[in-house]
């Protein structure tokens, strides 16, 4: 589709460790439309961050490698570009913010210098112009005394402020896509809301798309247009946010939604999905969720289900829906 | 900041005072002195000389005299050389300093460059090869490398002079003199650089490896900066910070001379003088020099603390 900004097809990223090969991202396809916010949700280690890093081209060799697939940004396959062309896209076409704002900024450079860098590198601004723009950006992310902040060092700012600075850096070159990797996880709740507000405002102002990675379903409900649920390196379910929340199909998604605390509703014990995430080193041909699944069938233990389209914009990879899916065709 | 400086200077004075006492006692209580080692003297003459030099006075009184003179900038008179100690320092220390400053410069320059590249290409062929070479260079004793280089470059190839600071009998001046000294320096500097290169390279490599894994390096890459910029602007500055401590330690080393190297290359440095003073028990010179190194050590640590303040915005004094 032409309206797709980012089109990832059959992406696989592996890590070659001494114990064996870890298929961190295994045959993942996803699309982000212009101006849309797509959330990737899943537990730690499900491959959501590695997917983002693969898009950025920040998988560090020699142990990690994007082994196959296509990452299309407006018709250009990023994986076919050379190192330098890839670098130019980073920061300019795709901005990224990270989980830990406290450690994501260089402690020995001033805030101003760090915001100016991509402006000078990508937009060929002079130092003076870049500084002026940096101060505007600091104001745009809702920090007062911008001039003073530009001259200060990261250790002098709070976590919430640093995350705003990270956003200012990421959007400095007006990227088409912003990847936010758990941007609010390390922050307290009131700050979380402010950070999400800033992201939403920017999306509305500039029309950029956001790929938001999170494990917080509250954040998903607030931000997402479209949701992708990942488990052990694979997409298990995806769909429109309202549809997915109202009508989760995959037992894992159902479990996740059940495990979410509900405001004003006191429960003796919060539901948790039984069992553990499988060790990525010894995955065998099966549905990776089968040993934690309440509805496990015989076929689940020997064969992995394919992602199937279920009516309106919802896809699920689960044998329970296999008949339903084929019946519709 | 100024209260910090006052505090530090007070500590420095106390430390130096304690150091002077320790140094004096060490030499005063060591059996034997400049006179007792001279077998040609009769016991009467020895007694007479002790009287003249004041060596028969109580230890504390001798210490008080030494300190009083030291405060006036007089570190005594070398018994063996028959010259004031400070004048001797002035004659020899700069020769040692010349070797030390040049070899330290090359050591730091080369080890930073190799350390950064080795860290960036960790576990690559280059990295492994460099580490093997460095271990080899660290393991070979200095006199062996020294002699090997003399054999190779001076005796066989005749490219460089084997020793000394100037050619014997030469009275070159100006540029010709400078050229001559540089030629004579080349081999000792090479040996000194080779020997200290290993530990420093490994130090920078491991610092750099730690820094490269930091989140802010990932951020710098995510901004689309050139790899050179990521390495040298973002990583290197952070990797160099812990090395500031070493700068403080280098200071006494710059003036301390190098015993073995100076001996092998017949370099008229303070190390050689120090060694010969030991065999003749020339205590004024030994005490003066040890005190001088103590002063430099204390100044070095203060200097590195102040440098931290300059280089790392997180440090508050």
mmCIF file of C-alpha atoms in Angstrom, chain A residues 53 56 58 60 83 87 90-91 94 96 98 100 103-109 114 117-118 121-122 153 155-156 166 169, chain B residues 120 122 214-227 229 233-235 237-238 241 311-316:
data_model
loop_
_atom_site.group_PDB
_atom_site.id
_atom_site.type_symbol
_atom_site.label_atom_id
_atom_site.label_comp_id
_atom_site.label_asym_id
_atom_site.label_seq_id
_atom_site.Cartn_x
_atom_site.Cartn_y
_atom_site.Cartn_z
ATOM 1 C CA UNK A 53 17.073 -1.547 16.676
ATOM 2 C CA UNK A 56 17.513 1.831 13.100
ATOM 3 C CA UNK A 58 21.888 -0.332 15.348
ATOM 4 C CA UNK A 60 25.860 -4.454 16.857
ATOM 5 C CA UNK A 83 26.595 1.981 6.108
ATOM 6 C CA UNK A 87 23.606 6.556 8.981
ATOM 7 C CA UNK A 90 19.199 7.651 11.349
ATOM 8 C CA UNK A 91 18.357 10.836 13.141
ATOM 9 C CA UNK A 94 13.903 8.125 11.820
ATOM 10 C CA UNK A 96 14.587 7.341 18.363
ATOM 11 C CA UNK A 98 15.120 5.185 24.697
ATOM 12 C CA UNK A 100 16.655 5.212 30.323
ATOM 13 C CA UNK A 103 22.040 7.242 30.935
ATOM 14 C CA UNK A 104 21.083 8.067 27.360
ATOM 15 C CA UNK A 105 22.774 11.451 27.296
ATOM 16 C CA UNK A 106 26.498 11.994 27.326
ATOM 17 C CA UNK A 107 27.535 13.183 30.812
ATOM 18 C CA UNK A 108 30.386 15.397 29.640
ATOM 19 C CA UNK A 109 28.604 17.351 26.905
ATOM 20 C CA UNK A 114 23.835 17.275 22.191
ATOM 21 C CA UNK A 117 24.758 17.704 16.812
ATOM 22 C CA UNK A 118 22.106 16.191 14.526
ATOM 23 C CA UNK A 121 25.158 16.826 10.823
ATOM 24 C CA UNK A 122 21.913 16.384 8.890
ATOM 25 C CA UNK A 153 24.835 19.068 31.844
ATOM 26 C CA UNK A 155 23.339 15.316 35.714
ATOM 27 C CA UNK A 156 21.747 18.652 36.570
ATOM 28 C CA UNK A 166 15.747 13.092 24.225
ATOM 29 C CA UNK A 169 16.895 15.484 19.891
ATOM 30 C CA UNK B 120 36.393 -0.587 18.613
ATOM 31 C CA UNK B 122 37.345 -5.922 20.024
ATOM 32 C CA UNK B 214 27.030 2.882 27.384
ATOM 33 C CA UNK B 215 23.558 4.062 26.459
ATOM 34 C CA UNK B 216 24.763 7.501 25.378
ATOM 35 C CA UNK B 217 26.924 5.937 22.690
ATOM 36 C CA UNK B 218 23.811 4.221 21.335
ATOM 37 C CA UNK B 219 22.074 7.618 21.431
ATOM 38 C CA UNK B 220 24.969 9.214 19.535
ATOM 39 C CA UNK B 221 24.666 6.521 16.863
ATOM 40 C CA UNK B 222 20.877 6.883 16.777
ATOM 41 C CA UNK B 223 21.392 10.566 15.988
ATOM 42 C CA UNK B 224 23.164 9.496 12.818
ATOM 43 C CA UNK B 225 26.540 10.920 13.754
ATOM 44 C CA UNK B 226 29.593 9.759 11.860
ATOM 45 C CA UNK B 227 31.332 6.849 13.547
ATOM 46 C CA UNK B 229 32.508 11.523 15.817
ATOM 47 C CA UNK B 233 33.724 13.177 20.639
ATOM 48 C CA UNK B 234 31.417 10.963 22.641
ATOM 49 C CA UNK B 235 33.393 7.905 23.674
ATOM 50 C CA UNK B 237 36.306 11.951 26.292
ATOM 51 C CA UNK B 238 34.575 9.669 28.738
ATOM 52 C CA UNK B 241 38.435 10.760 32.357
ATOM 53 C CA UNK B 311 37.252 17.822 32.512
ATOM 54 C CA UNK B 312 34.201 16.358 34.226
ATOM 55 C CA UNK B 313 31.227 18.639 34.843
ATOM 56 C CA UNK B 314 29.891 16.212 37.456
ATOM 57 C CA UNK B 315 32.874 16.768 39.762
ATOM 58 C CA UNK B 316 32.318 19.436 42.385
#
